[in-house]
């Protein structure tokens, strides 16, 4: 059924059930002017907002509506994870083309709710409007972190080690695998379609004293630059240490691409990159999903250096994706 | 300068100054993965999200970019006011057509910041993305209310009086005044272009024991129905008591419209409609901006009745605006 034939209230009813996964924090969910939620004493509140536009941030050609819901939730939850926080509540706004099938909207919400359930987050409010343009979905997430303990990106210190969680570049390589309809690279295809936020590792890294942390939404190079810029340091990473999934290597071989391009410049992995004092290293060495890839070598102006496999040292550029460069 | 020629970071820098109006509640504002804010002990947190789409919710033909910023802020702040709450933090997401002039975006933000300053709210985060469609702006607001004191819409009681703040229908009549380029109806034109949220009155009404409250975004009839439906009651209002501004009467005379249509079915006034036990009446009689317009007469299924000037009693329909009926 088309959204315009369904009406706003029927649609809202169709998507507002099964949305509370931690009732202890919710006083009023969807339905009034605001939702009401409890915050925890001795915690500070975190808030982040993310928008995805059809045709810019996702396309129904390579992702199902359900996957789109999963990925938008992940992008949002990941911002909380990158502060070492615990995600708590989500509100959603969606601008819908009236001729879109309401089943698509339902599936997007199902993907969002699946992620909310996995990470014990409540969906407590929203707004549904119509648009003459493409589908636009905006999620706002509220989380919390013990007072004074949030891991910012601007506190990396000289001497700290640089680490990452998981594999770099899987999502970008997975997208190429989808375009080429490869059947034997399911791990990286899943990394593109349903990437997962690293909430547990984010909390763990806060516990063991991470000094700076970012989630990898725009690519490892860009995120390293953000930490280096805001912390006023120079960092050196080692090419050989960057964890790249074997399926990314496989795709790179087949397509004649450099796997390092996926790893440094491929975005939307939603893994974490962090810095940590060297005395905390024993606490990361026993974690299979954490890899140390370099060190903060001096005070500086935000330079990111990489030692290649041939021992040469290169400057890594940001190559940050400019969200306004396409039209 | 077009947004696509300016780049995301330059744009973000241009709009992220002068955004903190209550530094005591902000630990980290714009710039990291999340903003961090303090919540007040013994308070519950309120959250609401609102989206406005160019061509659907506003047009540059009748409103300046600055006014659009003011009105979207008002819509958002008003949701907090309608719970009797205190607005605290705002985050903004904006999906921008790349060929739009960046000065327009700057003006919209100026309007938002003006409202933030007036109501001592901080702008602590956001997301800027591009879109192939019309401009889409989403605001999420966080506020707070003393524990257990939020004024919901579903708690109107038999015997309660029904009241409103300000004048009904000014915004809709103001829009007609703009279309007809009348010069002598500036109050209602201002009500359309820069409506104000009723934060102080919302808090006052909570203090004196309001049992139910809504802000008037979709028209008085629609909001009365929401209270009547969710509270399971029947209400009776009196036509003669509904406060209508003299400029709305003037416009109605000129255009041959019924002023009651503006008052009942014109939306976006962002005044408050509430119910209150009769013993609290003395506390509203001394408030010039509050008018009692009726009473909850019995348990019921959400019927809204109106006694006309001729003493006849009519059923008032919702005539709620269906956001998906146009395409």
XYZ file of C-alpha atoms in Angstrom:
654
model
C 0.000 0.000 0.000
C 1.299 3.454 -0.838
C 2.034 5.707 2.096
C -0.338 8.413 0.815
C -3.226 5.917 0.781
C -2.387 4.642 4.240
C -2.329 7.902 6.174
C 0.049 9.070 8.832
C -1.625 7.513 11.859
C -1.982 4.027 10.377
C 1.658 4.152 9.390
C 2.751 5.315 12.838
C 0.740 2.512 14.428
C 2.341 -0.005 12.083
C 5.833 1.014 13.174
C 5.415 1.877 16.871
C 4.963 -1.583 18.337
C 7.820 -3.624 19.813
C 10.104 -0.658 20.426
C 10.943 -0.714 24.158
C 13.836 -2.995 25.000
C 14.803 -1.509 28.372
C 11.583 -0.456 30.112
C 13.443 0.574 33.272
C 14.578 3.808 31.598
C 11.322 4.831 29.875
C 8.485 6.726 31.555
C 6.535 7.587 28.388
C 7.424 6.273 24.956
C 5.879 7.236 21.619
C 2.589 9.142 21.669
C 2.769 12.458 23.514
C 4.514 15.727 22.610
C 7.780 14.336 23.946
C 9.001 11.010 25.218
C 10.121 10.952 28.868
C 13.131 8.954 29.976
C 15.190 8.543 33.107
C 18.850 9.318 33.210
C 21.249 7.553 35.520
C 22.805 9.377 38.421
C 26.584 9.828 38.203
C 26.390 9.567 34.413
C 26.656 12.237 31.762
C 24.345 12.192 28.764
C 25.565 11.725 25.195
C 23.595 12.799 22.148
C 24.210 12.401 18.420
C 22.159 12.874 15.237
C 22.675 11.227 11.824
C 20.833 11.562 8.543
C 20.815 9.248 5.522
C 19.412 10.362 2.164
C 18.307 7.914 -0.529
C 20.608 8.169 -3.528
C 23.376 9.815 -1.486
C 23.972 7.570 1.527
C 22.169 4.459 0.377
C 20.476 2.991 -2.622
C 17.889 0.258 -2.855
C 20.017 -1.217 -5.670
C 22.654 -2.588 -3.320
C 20.845 -2.673 0.035
C 17.480 -3.917 1.193
C 15.268 -1.580 3.249
C 15.985 -3.792 6.274
C 19.766 -3.385 5.738
C 19.318 0.374 5.433
C 17.621 0.383 8.839
C 20.437 -1.683 10.299
C 23.136 0.520 8.835
C 21.610 3.820 9.912
C 21.181 2.468 13.451
C 24.771 1.297 13.416
C 26.047 4.713 12.296
C 24.132 6.265 15.172
C 24.990 3.714 17.875
C 28.597 3.812 16.729
C 28.878 7.484 17.715
C 28.015 6.501 21.287
C 30.461 3.570 21.144
C 33.199 5.984 20.000
C 32.852 7.908 23.281
C 33.012 4.699 25.338
C 29.319 5.189 26.123
C 26.238 3.047 26.541
C 23.427 3.667 24.017
C 20.001 4.141 25.633
C 17.244 5.830 23.587
C 16.580 6.571 19.915
C 14.122 8.942 18.200
C 13.542 8.795 14.441
C 12.319 11.266 11.882
C 11.510 10.132 8.377
C 10.581 12.198 5.300
C 8.768 9.868 2.910
C 7.866 10.242 -0.777
C 4.084 9.610 -0.696
C 4.198 7.093 -3.555
C 6.684 4.857 -1.741
C 5.304 1.473 -0.677
C 4.619 1.423 3.051
C 6.178 -2.056 3.254
C 9.555 -0.457 2.528
C 9.155 1.896 5.487
C 8.071 -1.016 7.673
C 11.207 -2.985 6.693
C 13.510 -0.048 7.424
C 11.941 0.210 10.899
C 12.317 -3.548 11.359
C 16.047 -3.172 10.692
C 16.270 -0.314 13.183
C 14.306 -2.271 15.812
C 16.511 -5.326 15.305
C 19.546 -3.212 16.182
C 17.731 -1.589 19.103
C 16.932 -5.054 20.475
C 20.506 -6.291 20.029
C 21.951 -3.299 21.884
C 19.067 -2.884 24.392
C 18.080 0.544 23.134
C 14.519 1.951 23.230
C 12.831 3.615 20.299
C 10.829 6.309 22.114
C 9.676 8.865 19.588
C 9.624 10.176 16.078
C 8.153 12.307 13.375
C 6.858 11.170 9.990
C 6.455 13.733 7.237
C 6.130 13.637 3.475
C 8.608 14.986 0.934
C 8.675 15.668 -2.781
C 12.285 14.462 -2.846
C 14.085 11.251 -1.935
C 13.581 9.354 1.326
C 15.416 11.054 4.230
C 15.867 9.284 7.563
C 17.246 11.013 10.666
C 18.097 9.216 13.874
C 18.965 10.905 17.153
C 20.512 8.719 19.821
C 20.949 9.415 23.523
C 23.464 7.445 25.539
C 25.410 7.851 28.729
C 28.878 7.571 30.146
C 30.197 7.741 33.738
C 30.860 11.344 34.735
C 34.103 12.680 33.273
C 34.940 9.391 31.536
C 33.886 10.031 27.918
C 36.679 9.288 25.457
C 37.107 12.415 23.292
C 39.127 12.538 20.110
C 41.357 15.419 21.145
C 43.302 13.863 24.006
C 45.830 11.596 22.288
C 49.233 11.959 23.986
C 52.778 11.636 22.701
C 53.925 8.064 23.345
C 50.399 6.578 23.135
C 49.877 3.548 20.920
C 47.279 3.642 18.117
C 44.899 0.730 17.773
C 41.842 -0.364 15.805
C 39.060 -2.889 16.294
C 38.176 -5.463 13.609
C 39.224 -5.189 9.972
C 39.749 -2.046 7.892
C 38.032 -1.476 4.541
C 35.650 -4.449 4.648
C 32.554 -2.375 3.881
C 34.054 -0.683 0.796
C 35.445 -3.990 -0.505
C 32.087 -5.614 0.237
C 30.344 -3.007 -1.922
C 32.670 -3.865 -4.828
C 31.902 -7.550 -4.215
C 28.179 -6.763 -4.502
C 28.713 -4.823 -7.748
C 30.635 -7.778 -9.211
C 28.160 -10.336 -7.792
C 30.867 -12.430 -6.162
C 29.432 -15.329 -4.199
C 32.479 -16.249 -2.067
C 32.972 -13.038 -0.078
C 30.048 -13.104 2.303
C 31.858 -11.716 5.328
C 32.742 -8.405 3.699
C 29.369 -8.196 1.918
C 27.776 -8.521 5.356
C 30.157 -5.800 6.611
C 28.713 -3.515 3.948
C 25.071 -4.465 4.333
C 24.826 -4.906 8.098
C 27.880 -3.368 9.772
C 27.811 -3.571 13.562
C 28.733 -0.873 16.094
C 31.501 -1.740 18.558
C 29.721 -0.897 21.805
C 31.319 -3.576 23.996
C 34.848 -2.834 22.765
C 34.237 0.912 23.112
C 33.280 0.456 26.747
C 36.237 -1.864 27.295
C 38.659 0.645 25.768
C 37.272 3.397 28.024
C 37.783 1.109 31.043
C 41.408 0.419 30.233
C 42.207 4.092 29.693
C 41.937 4.919 25.976
C 42.939 8.589 25.602
C 41.207 9.290 22.242
C 38.704 7.393 20.118
C 36.739 7.745 16.858
C 34.477 5.402 14.994
C 35.492 4.763 11.403
C 32.706 6.239 9.351
C 34.727 8.215 6.777
C 37.729 5.875 6.415
C 40.731 5.139 8.638
C 42.900 7.926 7.136
C 40.239 10.551 7.751
C 39.608 9.394 11.337
C 43.349 9.303 12.134
C 43.593 12.859 10.822
C 40.745 13.971 13.089
C 42.547 12.569 16.133
C 45.921 13.989 15.008
C 44.466 17.427 14.171
C 42.447 17.898 17.340
C 45.157 16.415 19.593
C 47.961 18.459 17.950
C 50.266 15.512 17.427
C 52.091 13.612 14.666
C 51.405 9.919 14.361
C 53.096 7.027 12.598
C 51.261 3.870 11.587
C 52.702 0.749 9.972
C 51.199 -0.584 6.755
C 52.045 -4.153 7.691
C 50.070 -3.962 10.927
C 46.758 -2.759 9.434
C 44.260 -5.616 9.762
C 42.662 -6.399 6.380
C 40.216 -9.279 5.950
C 41.328 -12.054 3.590
C 38.176 -11.513 1.491
C 39.248 -7.885 0.954
C 42.623 -9.209 -0.245
C 40.779 -11.610 -2.580
C 38.609 -8.844 -4.079
C 41.666 -6.596 -4.450
C 43.526 -9.307 -6.372
C 40.587 -9.969 -8.655
C 39.901 -6.330 -9.435
C 43.526 -5.170 -9.505
C 42.896 -2.782 -6.593
C 45.288 -1.923 -3.793
C 43.835 -3.394 -0.565
C 45.410 -0.476 1.291
C 43.043 1.901 -0.544
C 40.071 0.037 0.898
C 41.678 0.019 4.349
C 42.695 3.687 4.469
C 39.970 5.369 2.452
C 36.964 3.028 2.550
C 34.345 4.351 4.965
C 31.397 2.971 6.932
C 33.196 0.118 8.674
C 32.058 1.512 12.040
C 35.057 -0.074 13.697
C 36.903 2.014 16.310
C 40.304 3.683 16.105
C 41.821 4.752 19.418
C 44.955 5.783 21.251
C 46.087 4.273 24.533
C 49.061 4.713 26.877
C 51.697 2.032 26.395
C 51.197 0.786 29.969
C 47.692 -0.348 28.965
C 49.015 -2.537 26.148
C 48.781 -5.812 28.122
C 45.007 -5.240 28.372
C 44.651 -5.085 24.580
C 47.034 -7.892 23.689
C 44.577 -10.468 24.995
C 41.761 -9.088 22.774
C 41.575 -10.833 19.432
C 39.502 -8.027 17.874
C 41.999 -5.290 18.717
C 45.184 -4.567 16.727
C 47.888 -2.012 17.501
C 48.924 -0.258 14.269
C 51.205 2.587 15.335
C 52.172 5.281 17.802
C 51.973 9.010 18.518
C 55.546 10.076 17.866
C 55.589 13.796 18.678
C 53.660 16.993 19.191
C 52.670 18.314 15.787
C 50.153 19.820 13.461
C 48.122 16.730 12.642
C 50.458 14.864 10.294
C 49.720 11.180 9.733
C 52.716 9.134 8.573
C 52.806 5.528 7.403
C 55.817 3.235 7.285
C 55.397 1.038 4.183
C 56.288 -2.619 3.835
C 59.505 -1.404 2.179
C 60.262 0.669 5.323
C 59.743 3.966 3.422
C 57.725 6.593 5.233
C 54.831 8.346 3.445
C 52.478 11.127 4.450
C 48.895 9.861 4.465
C 46.382 12.387 3.141
C 42.959 12.741 4.612
C 41.021 12.082 1.396
C 38.005 12.840 3.471
C 34.789 12.415 1.594
C 33.310 15.858 0.951
C 29.586 15.418 1.365
C 28.844 18.332 -0.949
C 31.115 17.527 -3.862
C 28.495 15.520 -5.767
C 25.414 17.013 -7.345
C 28.492 30.891 -2.405
C 26.894 27.574 -3.297
C 27.099 24.906 -0.646
C 28.837 22.478 -3.021
C 31.633 25.004 -3.623
C 32.002 25.739 0.060
C 32.516 22.230 1.428
C 31.099 20.609 4.522
C 33.703 21.740 7.027
C 33.659 25.407 6.029
C 29.886 25.345 6.289
C 29.944 23.650 9.703
C 32.446 26.237 10.952
C 30.229 29.034 9.667
C 27.256 27.775 11.666
C 28.806 26.392 14.863
C 29.818 29.595 16.597
C 27.664 31.332 19.216
C 25.621 28.242 20.080
C 26.045 27.704 23.846
C 23.629 29.752 25.927
C 23.765 27.741 29.162
C 27.352 26.523 29.577
C 26.594 24.959 32.968
C 24.885 21.990 31.276
C 27.370 21.326 28.458
C 30.541 19.276 28.839
C 31.346 18.973 25.131
C 29.434 20.758 22.392
C 29.776 20.370 18.628
C 32.872 18.582 17.319
C 33.222 15.029 18.609
C 31.197 11.867 17.827
C 28.564 12.953 20.351
C 27.910 16.005 22.437
C 28.030 15.471 26.216
C 25.584 17.185 28.534
C 24.672 17.081 32.191
C 21.217 16.185 33.361
C 19.753 17.530 36.553
C 19.183 15.232 39.502
C 15.518 14.725 40.438
C 14.498 15.589 36.876
C 13.306 13.341 34.082
C 14.527 13.890 30.546
C 12.218 14.870 27.673
C 13.067 14.311 24.026
C 11.280 15.268 20.808
C 12.173 15.329 17.107
C 10.619 17.468 14.336
C 11.279 17.691 10.627
C 10.390 20.439 8.144
C 10.593 19.871 4.392
C 10.836 22.732 1.885
C 7.662 22.879 -0.204
C 5.665 20.870 2.373
C 6.160 22.619 5.712
C 7.556 25.913 4.517
C 8.248 27.865 1.364
C 10.678 30.657 0.728
C 7.789 32.495 -0.976
C 6.094 33.412 2.286
C 8.896 33.055 4.829
C 12.497 34.195 5.004
C 15.201 31.628 5.851
C 15.563 33.329 9.249
C 11.812 32.919 9.911
C 12.024 29.259 8.918
C 14.736 28.765 11.532
C 12.606 30.533 14.139
C 9.493 28.508 13.318
C 11.214 25.118 13.320
C 12.807 25.935 16.688
C 9.433 27.011 17.998
C 7.774 23.776 16.848
C 10.458 21.835 18.670
C 10.625 23.927 21.862
C 6.824 23.926 21.954
C 6.786 20.140 22.407
C 8.784 20.577 25.610
C 6.500 23.447 26.722
C 3.478 21.173 26.167
C 4.804 18.780 28.830
C 5.430 21.624 31.284
C 9.156 21.089 30.753
C 12.262 23.231 30.464
C 14.085 23.062 27.112
C 17.839 22.441 27.429
C 19.725 21.151 24.360
C 19.137 20.993 20.616
C 20.838 18.972 17.869
C 20.171 19.705 14.184
C 20.426 17.681 11.029
C 20.088 19.361 7.656
C 19.911 17.806 4.176
C 20.899 20.517 1.699
C 20.534 20.728 -2.084
C 24.156 21.426 -3.163
C 23.186 24.341 -5.411
C 21.490 26.223 -2.569
C 23.222 29.426 -1.506
C 25.102 28.919 1.743
C 23.790 32.320 2.974
C 20.319 30.750 3.167
C 21.599 27.981 5.431
C 23.429 30.555 7.552
C 20.193 32.584 7.956
C 18.172 29.513 8.962
C 20.756 28.768 11.642
C 20.679 32.411 12.765
C 16.918 32.044 13.305
C 17.442 28.836 15.264
C 20.189 30.411 17.378
C 18.039 33.462 18.090
C 15.395 31.163 19.569
C 18.022 29.164 21.460
C 19.310 32.386 23.000
C 15.810 33.598 23.933
C 14.974 30.326 25.681
C 18.503 29.603 27.027
C 18.939 26.428 25.014
C 22.279 25.113 23.742
C 22.885 23.944 20.195
C 25.297 21.081 20.842
C 25.511 18.980 17.713
C 24.376 18.215 14.232
C 24.817 16.523 10.911
C 24.991 18.198 7.497
C 24.395 16.087 4.411
C 23.466 16.759 0.804
C 20.265 15.743 -0.952
C 18.971 15.638 -4.514
C 15.561 16.751 -3.207
C 14.243 19.746 -1.293
C 15.842 21.141 1.862
C 15.028 18.977 4.916
C 15.737 20.213 8.447
C 15.395 17.992 11.526
C 15.676 19.261 15.072
C 15.873 17.082 18.146
C 15.341 18.788 21.475
C 16.106 17.539 24.965
C 14.434 19.096 27.964
C 13.618 18.167 31.519
C 10.811 18.142 34.001
C 10.722 17.398 37.757
C 10.307 13.656 38.361
C 6.727 12.490 37.832
C 5.468 15.991 36.989
C 5.278 15.929 33.169
C 1.856 16.983 31.894
C 0.662 14.230 29.544
C -2.296 14.573 27.212
C -4.146 11.512 28.460
C -5.005 12.573 32.001
C -7.889 15.022 31.554
C -10.560 14.328 34.192
C -14.324 14.769 34.218
C -15.080 18.193 35.697
C -11.790 19.762 34.596
C -11.912 23.092 32.817
C -10.361 23.501 29.357
C -8.144 26.484 28.683
C -5.861 27.923 26.037
C -2.996 30.400 25.953
C -2.961 33.367 23.568
C -5.139 33.635 20.450
C -6.396 30.839 18.222
C -5.894 30.824 14.440
C -3.514 33.793 14.216
C -0.904 31.917 12.189
C -3.382 30.687 9.529
C -5.026 34.116 9.280
C -1.543 35.675 9.121
C -0.684 33.465 6.154
C -3.795 34.718 4.310
C -2.763 38.279 5.194
C 0.643 37.610 3.599
C -0.985 36.178 0.441
C -3.180 39.274 0.144
C -0.286 41.612 1.035
C -2.255 43.406 3.753
C -0.147 45.973 5.579
C -2.297 46.520 8.680
C -2.227 43.027 10.227
C 1.303 42.795 11.501
C 0.522 40.939 14.707
C -0.951 37.892 12.972
C 1.651 38.024 10.191
C 4.290 37.855 12.932
C 2.355 34.942 14.457
C 2.782 33.111 11.165
C 6.383 34.063 10.488
C 7.830 33.949 13.989
C 5.441 32.113 16.310
C 6.759 31.743 19.856
C 6.632 28.671 22.120
C 4.845 29.069 25.451
C 7.556 27.791 27.770
C 6.855 30.048 30.736
C 3.092 29.436 30.625
C 3.659 25.681 30.173
C 5.764 25.605 33.326
C 3.222 27.746 35.159
C 0.366 25.460 34.134
C 2.319 22.419 35.368
C 2.898 24.198 38.692
C -0.783 24.944 39.225
C -1.847 21.389 38.434
C -2.815 21.137 34.732
C -3.992 17.550 34.163
C -3.480 17.394 30.379
C -1.735 19.642 27.862
C -0.942 19.847 24.130
C 0.671 22.486 22.009
C -1.453 23.650 19.086
C 0.483 22.554 16.041
C -2.334 20.971 13.994
C -5.230 23.273 14.981
C -7.305 23.607 18.149
C -9.932 21.043 17.038
C -7.314 18.414 16.345
C -5.512 19.001 19.657
C -8.771 18.908 21.640
C -9.546 15.588 19.958
C -6.168 14.203 20.971
C -6.819 15.075 24.607
C -10.417 13.797 24.441
C -9.424 10.552 22.668
C -6.505 9.630 24.897
C -8.288 10.700 28.111
C -11.524 8.880 27.180
C -13.789 11.806 27.876
C -16.343 14.088 26.187
C -15.693 17.801 26.229
C -17.785 20.901 25.588
C -16.279 24.210 24.507
C -18.075 27.515 23.953
C -17.647 29.354 20.676
C -18.030 32.722 22.355
C -15.109 32.073 24.697
C -12.516 31.170 22.045
C -9.947 34.000 21.964
C -9.492 35.304 18.413
C -7.254 38.270 17.643
C -8.979 41.356 16.208
C -6.707 41.199 13.152
C -7.993 37.664 12.467
C -11.533 39.091 12.627
C -10.465 41.847 10.217
C -8.988 39.391 7.695
C -12.070 37.174 8.017
C -14.375 40.102 7.236
C -12.306 41.167 4.246
C -12.027 37.707 2.747
C -15.509 36.506 3.692
C -14.066 33.714 5.826
C -15.423 32.376 9.103
C -12.959 33.367 11.858
C -13.942 30.175 13.645
C -12.370 28.148 10.825
C -9.046 29.830 11.481
C -9.446 29.309 15.229
C -10.472 25.644 15.118
C -8.618 24.322 12.108
C -5.654 26.677 11.560
C -2.447 25.067 12.770
C 1.010 26.199 13.849
C -0.013 28.706 16.494
C 2.101 26.836 19.053
C -0.139 28.104 21.818
C -1.089 25.594 24.532
C -4.420 23.899 25.185
C -4.808 22.307 28.619
C -7.220 20.956 31.197
C -7.185 21.921 34.854
C -9.226 21.059 37.947
C -11.797 23.739 38.761
C -10.126 24.425 42.134
C -7.092 25.761 40.195
C -9.204 28.339 38.347
C -8.226 31.276 40.612
C -4.608 30.739 39.521
C -5.504 31.196 35.845
C -7.959 34.058 36.220
C -5.128 36.448 37.018
C -3.241 35.480 33.833
C -4.101 37.726 30.909
C -2.728 35.238 28.356
C -4.904 32.333 29.547
C -8.563 31.859 28.609
C -10.975 29.181 29.825
C -13.042 27.928 26.875
C -14.944 24.901 28.184
C -15.149 21.843 30.390
C -14.827 18.050 30.427
C -18.455 17.028 30.841
C -18.355 13.215 31.037
C -16.464 10.006 30.419
C -16.688 9.260 26.715
C -15.114 8.187 23.489
C -13.378 11.416 22.562
C -16.270 13.562 21.401
C -15.651 17.314 21.177
C -18.796 19.446 21.392
C -19.157 23.184 20.870
C -21.968 25.423 22.091
C -22.497 28.060 19.392
C -23.332 31.720 19.913
C -26.958 30.708 19.232
C -26.722 28.164 22.099
C -26.963 25.202 19.660
C -24.524 22.351 20.292
C -22.443 20.968 17.432
C -19.973 18.110 17.174
C -16.539 19.427 16.213
C -14.670 17.187 13.790
C -10.957 16.673 13.966
C -10.207 17.845 10.434
C -6.668 16.804 11.233
C -4.257 17.514 8.488
C -3.119 14.241 6.929
C 0.554 14.722 6.151
C 0.440 12.159 3.351
C -2.663 13.278 1.484
C -0.817 15.625 -0.859
C 1.605 14.496 -3.548
